């Protein structure tokens, strides 16, 4: 991907060098994300943020990342309040809105919709999730997190062993993460899902033909043994025909502290794109794991800001000017965790 001016629609656009460049810029964003320094490098720039599906982290971390670089955010969150509800095409909407923004982040319930929107846009568009298809920025922040968790354990990404657990059929985060792993040395991937919610065959085959070892299983205990990372996911109930159908799978693959202790190697990292479903009957990641230091889910969501700041800086071509428009902050910045 040639970052300046590019749309970011799929992980397939990335080569390994692009990912390394992004991570190197993300590392440099830490003092700004931690509010020790502020930069105004994007002063005057506008992010059009259009999220037509529920979102907390992705929408707000895109917005925070842009604000932290000194830019402003225009948020649109309900498709019913836009002219799309009057029958306007995504192309026309994009054509208009791109006149009001420098870059657009978008989430939409239909696969391929963000790509269609990008065709009408005169400014770069970043895919914040299109149906069950892809969620490229989540995969990038997930890999950034995996890298830093392994580094703190004295390891690199080579030889990575990862279990992806849950709704692998509709979960766009695991689709994008799998595509991203194609860029790395052969890794071991355990795919743990009920048969009806298996990873799409196209992705499993791509992993196998890239030389990765793929094991598919329905059994959580077997799937999470002998890995470095357990990546749990939520049943994507909004993609099922009915809530009752989603209920068939909810709560089947539940990781809690006792399952972890009995089956995982010491220091196995626990990840989840969030939100975890904390309702009784779901709890794919039990709250009794909250005191486990290997629970990386909130480090993951924190890293989302760094990675999205880096992406904006590269797309708007200011990555090397961030520090020249910066100063220390003078308010209280200490964080309790
Ligand atoms: C994910 C998503 O929207 O795909 N959430 C996120 O962006 N962190 C995962 C999910 O909703 O289950």
Coordinates of C-alpha atoms and ligand atoms in Angstrom, one line a residue:
X1 CA 0.0 0.0 0.0
X2 CA 1.3 3.4 -0.9
X3 CA 0.1 5.1 2.2
X4 CA -0.3 8.8 1.2
X5 CA -3.8 9.3 -0.2
X6 CA -4.8 5.6 -0.2
X7 CA -8.0 4.0 0.8
X8 CA -7.6 1.3 3.4
X9 CA -10.3 -1.3 2.5
X10 CA -8.7 -4.7 3.0
X11 CA -5.7 -6.4 4.7
X12 CA -4.8 -7.8 1.2
X13 CA -3.4 -4.3 0.3
X14 CA -0.6 -4.7 2.8
X15 CA 2.9 -6.1 2.5
X16 CA 5.1 -7.0 5.4
X17 CA 7.2 -3.8 5.0
X18 CA 4.0 -1.7 5.2
X19 CA 3.0 -3.3 8.4
X20 CA 6.5 -2.7 9.8
X21 CA 6.4 1.0 8.8
X22 CA 3.0 1.4 10.4
X23 CA 4.2 -0.2 13.7
X24 CA 7.3 1.9 13.8
X25 CA 5.1 5.1 13.5
X26 CA 2.7 3.7 16.0
X27 CA 5.5 3.2 18.5
X28 CA 6.3 6.9 18.2
X29 CA 2.7 7.9 19.0
X30 CA 3.0 6.6 22.6
X31 CA 3.8 10.0 24.3
X32 CA 0.8 11.6 22.5
X33 CA -1.6 8.8 23.2
X34 CA -0.5 8.9 26.9
X35 CA -1.1 12.6 27.0
X36 CA 2.5 13.5 27.9
X37 CA 2.9 15.5 24.8
X38 CA 0.5 17.1 22.3
X39 CA 0.9 17.7 18.6
X40 CA -1.0 19.9 16.2
X41 CA 0.2 18.3 13.0
X42 CA -3.3 17.8 11.7
X43 CA -4.6 21.2 12.8
X44 CA -7.5 22.2 10.5
X45 CA -8.0 18.7 9.1
X46 CA -11.4 17.0 9.3
X47 CA -12.2 13.3 9.8
X48 CA -15.6 12.3 8.5
X49 CA -16.6 9.4 10.8
X50 CA -19.6 7.4 9.6
X51 CA -20.6 4.5 11.7
X52 CA -23.8 2.8 10.6
X53 CA -23.5 -0.1 13.0
X54 CA -23.0 -0.2 16.8
X55 CA -19.5 0.7 17.8
X56 CA -17.7 2.0 20.8
X57 CA -14.0 1.4 20.5
X58 CA -13.5 1.6 16.8
X59 CA -15.5 4.8 16.3
X60 CA -14.2 6.6 19.4
X61 CA -10.6 5.5 18.9
X62 CA -10.6 6.7 15.3
X63 CA -11.9 10.0 16.6
X64 CA -9.5 10.2 19.5
X65 CA -6.6 9.3 17.3
X66 CA -7.5 12.1 14.9
X67 CA -8.0 14.6 17.8
X68 CA -4.7 13.6 19.3
X69 CA -3.0 14.6 16.0
X70 CA -4.8 18.0 16.3
X71 CA -7.6 17.3 13.8
X72 CA -11.4 17.6 14.1
X73 CA -14.0 14.9 13.9
X74 CA -17.5 15.0 12.3
X75 CA -19.5 12.1 13.5
X76 CA -22.5 10.5 11.8
X77 CA -23.9 7.5 13.5
X78 CA -27.4 6.7 12.3
X79 CA -28.1 5.7 8.7
X80 CA -31.8 6.8 9.2
X81 CA -30.6 10.3 9.7
X82 CA -28.7 10.5 6.4
X83 CA -30.0 10.8 2.8
X84 CA -29.2 7.1 2.3
X85 CA -32.6 6.6 3.9
X86 CA -34.1 8.6 1.1
X87 CA -32.6 6.3 -1.5
X88 CA -29.3 8.1 -2.1
X89 CA -26.5 5.8 -3.3
X90 CA -23.3 5.3 -1.4
X91 CA -21.5 6.7 -4.4
X92 CA -23.4 10.0 -4.3
X93 CA -23.2 10.3 -0.5
X94 CA -19.4 9.7 -0.7
X95 CA -19.0 12.2 -3.5
X96 CA -20.8 14.9 -1.3
X97 CA -19.2 14.1 2.1
X98 CA -15.7 13.8 0.7
X99 CA -16.1 17.5 -0.1
X100 CA -16.4 18.2 3.6
X101 CA -13.6 16.0 5.0
X102 CA -9.9 15.2 4.5
X103 CA -10.3 11.5 5.3
X104 CA -13.3 9.3 6.1
X105 CA -13.7 6.3 8.4
X106 CA -16.7 4.2 7.8
X107 CA -18.5 1.1 9.2
X108 CA -21.5 -0.4 7.4
X109 CA -23.5 -3.6 7.8
X110 CA -23.1 -4.8 4.2
X111 CA -20.1 -6.6 2.8
X112 CA -18.4 -4.5 0.1
X113 CA -20.3 -1.3 1.0
X114 CA -17.2 0.6 2.2
X115 CA -15.5 -0.3 -1.1
X116 CA -18.5 1.0 -3.0
X117 CA -18.5 4.2 -1.0
X118 CA -14.8 4.7 -1.6
X119 CA -15.4 4.7 -5.4
X120 CA -17.4 7.9 -5.0
X121 CA -15.0 9.5 -2.5
X122 CA -12.4 12.1 -3.4
X123 CA -10.5 11.6 -0.1
X124 CA -9.1 8.4 1.5
X125 CA -11.6 6.0 3.0
X126 CA -10.8 3.6 5.9
X127 CA -12.8 0.5 6.4
X128 CA -14.0 0.4 10.0
X129 CA -15.8 -2.9 9.3
X130 CA -18.1 -4.0 6.4
X131 CA -20.6 -6.6 7.4
X132 CA -18.8 -9.9 8.2
X133 CA -16.2 -9.3 5.5
X134 CA -13.2 -7.3 6.9
X135 CA -12.0 -5.0 9.7
X136 CA -8.5 -4.2 8.6
X137 CA -7.5 -1.7 11.4
X138 CA -8.6 -4.2 14.0
X139 CA -6.3 -6.8 12.5
X140 CA -3.4 -4.3 12.5
X141 CA -3.9 -3.4 16.2
X142 CA -4.3 -7.1 17.0
X143 CA -1.0 -7.9 15.4
X144 CA 0.6 -4.9 17.0
X145 CA -0.6 -6.2 20.4
X146 CA 0.5 -9.8 19.7
X147 CA 4.0 -8.4 18.7
X148 CA 4.3 -6.4 21.9
X149 CA 3.0 -9.2 24.2
X150 CA 5.4 -11.7 22.7
X151 CA 8.3 -9.1 22.9
X152 CA 7.7 -8.7 26.6
X153 CA 8.0 -12.5 26.9
X154 CA 11.3 -12.4 25.0
X155 CA 9.8 -13.7 21.7
X156 CA 9.1 -12.6 18.2
X157 CA 6.3 -13.3 15.7
X158 CA 8.0 -16.2 14.0
X159 CA 6.7 -19.6 15.0
X160 CA 3.6 -18.0 16.5
X161 CA 0.9 -20.4 17.8
X162 CA -2.6 -18.8 17.9
X163 CA -6.1 -20.2 18.7
X164 CA -9.0 -18.3 17.2
X165 CA -12.1 -19.2 19.1
X166 CA -15.8 -18.5 18.6
X167 CA -17.8 -17.2 15.6
X168 CA -15.2 -17.6 12.9
X169 CA -17.8 -17.5 10.2
X170 CA -19.3 -14.1 10.7
X171 CA -16.4 -12.5 12.7
X172 CA -14.7 -10.0 10.5
X173 CA -11.8 -9.5 12.9
X174 CA -10.7 -13.0 12.6
X175 CA -11.0 -12.9 8.8
X176 CA -8.7 -9.8 8.6
X177 CA -6.3 -11.2 11.2
X178 CA -6.0 -14.5 9.3
X179 CA -5.2 -12.6 6.1
X180 CA -2.6 -10.5 7.9
X181 CA -0.9 -13.7 9.2
X182 CA -0.4 -14.8 5.6
X183 CA 2.5 -12.3 5.5
X184 CA 4.5 -14.0 8.2
X185 CA 6.6 -17.1 8.5
X186 CA 4.6 -20.3 8.9
X187 CA 2.5 -20.1 12.1
X188 CA 0.3 -22.6 13.8
X189 CA -3.4 -21.7 13.8
X190 CA -6.0 -23.5 15.8
X191 CA -9.6 -22.7 14.6
X192 CA -12.0 -23.5 17.4
X193 CA -15.7 -23.1 16.4
X194 CA -19.0 -25.0 16.1
X195 CA -19.2 -26.7 12.7
X196 CA -21.8 -24.2 11.5
X197 CA -19.6 -21.2 12.4
X198 CA -16.3 -22.4 10.9
X199 CA -13.8 -20.1 9.2
X200 CA -14.7 -19.6 5.5
X201 CA -13.0 -22.3 3.5
X202 CA -11.4 -19.7 1.3
X203 CA -9.4 -18.3 4.3
X204 CA -8.5 -21.7 5.7
X205 CA -7.2 -22.7 2.2
X206 CA -5.2 -19.4 1.9
X207 CA -3.6 -20.1 5.3
X208 CA -2.7 -23.7 4.3
X209 CA -1.3 -22.7 1.0
X210 CA 0.9 -20.1 2.6
X211 CA 2.5 -23.0 4.6
X212 CA 0.7 -22.4 7.9
X213 CA -0.5 -25.4 10.0
X214 CA -4.2 -25.2 10.5
X215 CA -6.1 -27.4 12.9
X216 CA -9.9 -27.1 13.1
X217 CA -11.7 -28.3 16.2
X218 CA -14.9 -27.8 18.1
X219 CA -13.3 -28.6 21.5
X220 CA -12.1 -25.5 23.4
X221 CA -9.9 -27.5 25.7
X222 CA -8.0 -29.1 22.8
X223 CA -7.9 -25.9 20.8
X224 CA -6.3 -23.7 23.5
X225 CA -3.6 -26.2 24.5
X226 CA -0.1 -25.4 23.3
X227 CA -0.6 -21.9 21.9
X228 CA 0.9 -18.5 22.7
X229 CA -2.3 -16.5 22.1
X230 CA -6.0 -17.4 22.6
X231 CA -8.1 -14.9 20.5
X232 CA -11.7 -15.2 21.7
X233 CA -14.6 -13.7 19.8
X234 CA -18.3 -12.9 20.4
X235 CA -21.2 -14.7 18.6
X236 CA -22.1 -12.1 16.0
X237 CA -25.8 -12.3 16.8
X238 CA -26.6 -9.4 14.4
X239 CA -25.6 -11.6 11.4
X240 CA -28.0 -14.5 12.3
X241 CA -31.5 -14.8 10.9
X242 CA -32.9 -14.6 14.5
X243 CA -31.8 -14.2 18.0
X244 CA -32.9 -17.8 18.7
X245 CA -30.5 -19.1 16.1
X246 CA -27.6 -17.1 17.7
X247 CA -28.7 -18.5 21.1
X248 CA -27.8 -22.0 19.9
X249 CA -24.1 -21.1 19.9
X250 CA -23.9 -18.6 22.7
X251 CA -21.9 -19.7 25.7
X252 CA -20.6 -22.9 24.0
X253 CA -17.0 -21.9 24.0
X254 CA -16.5 -20.2 27.3
X255 CA -13.0 -19.4 28.6
X256 CA -12.7 -18.8 32.4
X257 CA -9.9 -19.0 34.8
X258 CA -10.3 -22.7 35.6
X259 CA -10.5 -23.7 31.9
X260 CA -7.4 -21.5 31.4
X261 CA -5.4 -23.1 34.2
X262 CA -6.3 -26.6 33.2
X263 CA -5.5 -26.3 29.5
X264 CA -3.3 -23.3 28.7
X265 CA 0.5 -23.1 29.0
X266 CA 1.7 -20.6 31.6
X267 CA 1.6 -17.0 30.3
X268 CA -0.7 -17.7 27.4
X269 CA -2.0 -14.3 26.2
X270 CA -5.8 -13.8 26.2
X271 CA -7.2 -11.5 23.5
X272 CA -10.6 -10.4 22.3
X273 CA -11.5 -7.6 19.9
X274 CA -14.3 -6.6 22.3
X275 CA -17.1 -6.1 23.1
X276 CA -17.2 -9.4 25.1
X277 CA -20.7 -10.5 25.7
X278 CA -21.1 -10.3 29.5
X279 CA -24.7 -11.4 29.6
X280 CA -25.6 -14.5 31.5
X281 CA -25.6 -17.4 29.0
X282 CA -22.8 -15.9 26.8
X283 CA -19.6 -14.9 28.7
X284 CA -17.1 -16.2 26.1
X285 CA -14.5 -14.5 28.2
X286 CA -15.4 -14.7 31.9
X287 CA -14.9 -11.7 34.1
X288 CA -13.0 -14.0 36.5
X289 CA -10.1 -13.6 34.2
X290 CA -9.9 -9.9 35.0
X291 CA -7.0 -10.3 37.5
X292 CA -5.1 -12.5 35.1
X293 CA -2.0 -10.5 34.0
X294 CA -2.1 -12.3 30.6
X295 CA -5.5 -10.8 29.8
X296 CA -4.5 -8.3 27.1
X297 CA -7.9 -7.1 26.0
X298 CA -7.6 -3.6 27.4
X299 CA -4.0 -3.3 26.2
X300 CA -5.5 -4.2 22.8
X301 CA -8.1 -1.4 22.9
X302 CA -5.4 1.1 24.1
X303 CA -3.2 0.1 21.2
X304 CA -6.0 0.9 18.8
X305 CA -5.4 4.6 19.3
X306 CA -1.6 4.2 18.5
X307 CA -2.2 2.2 15.3
X308 CA -5.0 4.5 14.1
X309 CA -2.9 7.6 14.8
X310 CA -0.1 6.0 12.8
X311 CA -2.5 5.2 9.9
X312 CA -3.8 8.8 9.8
X313 CA -0.3 10.2 9.9
X314 CA 0.8 8.0 7.0
X315 CA -2.3 8.4 4.9
X316 CA -2.2 12.2 5.3
X317 CA 1.6 12.1 4.9
X318 CA 2.7 13.9 8.1
X319 CA 4.4 10.9 9.8
X320 CA 7.7 12.7 9.9
X321 CA 6.3 16.0 11.0
X322 CA 4.4 14.9 14.1
X323 CA 7.2 15.8 16.5
X324 CA 8.0 19.2 15.0
X325 CA 4.5 20.4 15.8
X326 CA 4.6 19.1 19.4
X327 CA 5.0 20.3 23.0
X328 CA 4.8 18.9 26.5
X329 CA 1.4 19.1 28.2
X330 CA 1.0 20.9 31.5
X331 CA -2.1 19.1 33.0
X332 CA -2.1 16.1 35.2
X333 CA -1.7 13.0 33.0
X334 CA -1.0 10.1 35.3
X335 CA -3.2 7.1 34.6
X336 CA -4.1 4.7 37.3
X337 CA -3.6 1.4 35.4
Ligands
LIG1 C1 -15.6 -6.1 16.5 C2 -16.4 -5.8 15.3 O1 -17.1 -4.7 15.2 O2 -16.2 -6.5 14.3 N1 -15.6 -5.1 17.4 C3 -14.6 -4.1 17.3 O3 -14.5 -3.4 16.3 N2 -13.6 -4.1 18.2 C4 -16.0 -7.4 17.1 C5 -17.4 -7.6 17.5 O4 -18.3 -6.8 17.3 O5 -17.7 -8.7 18.0

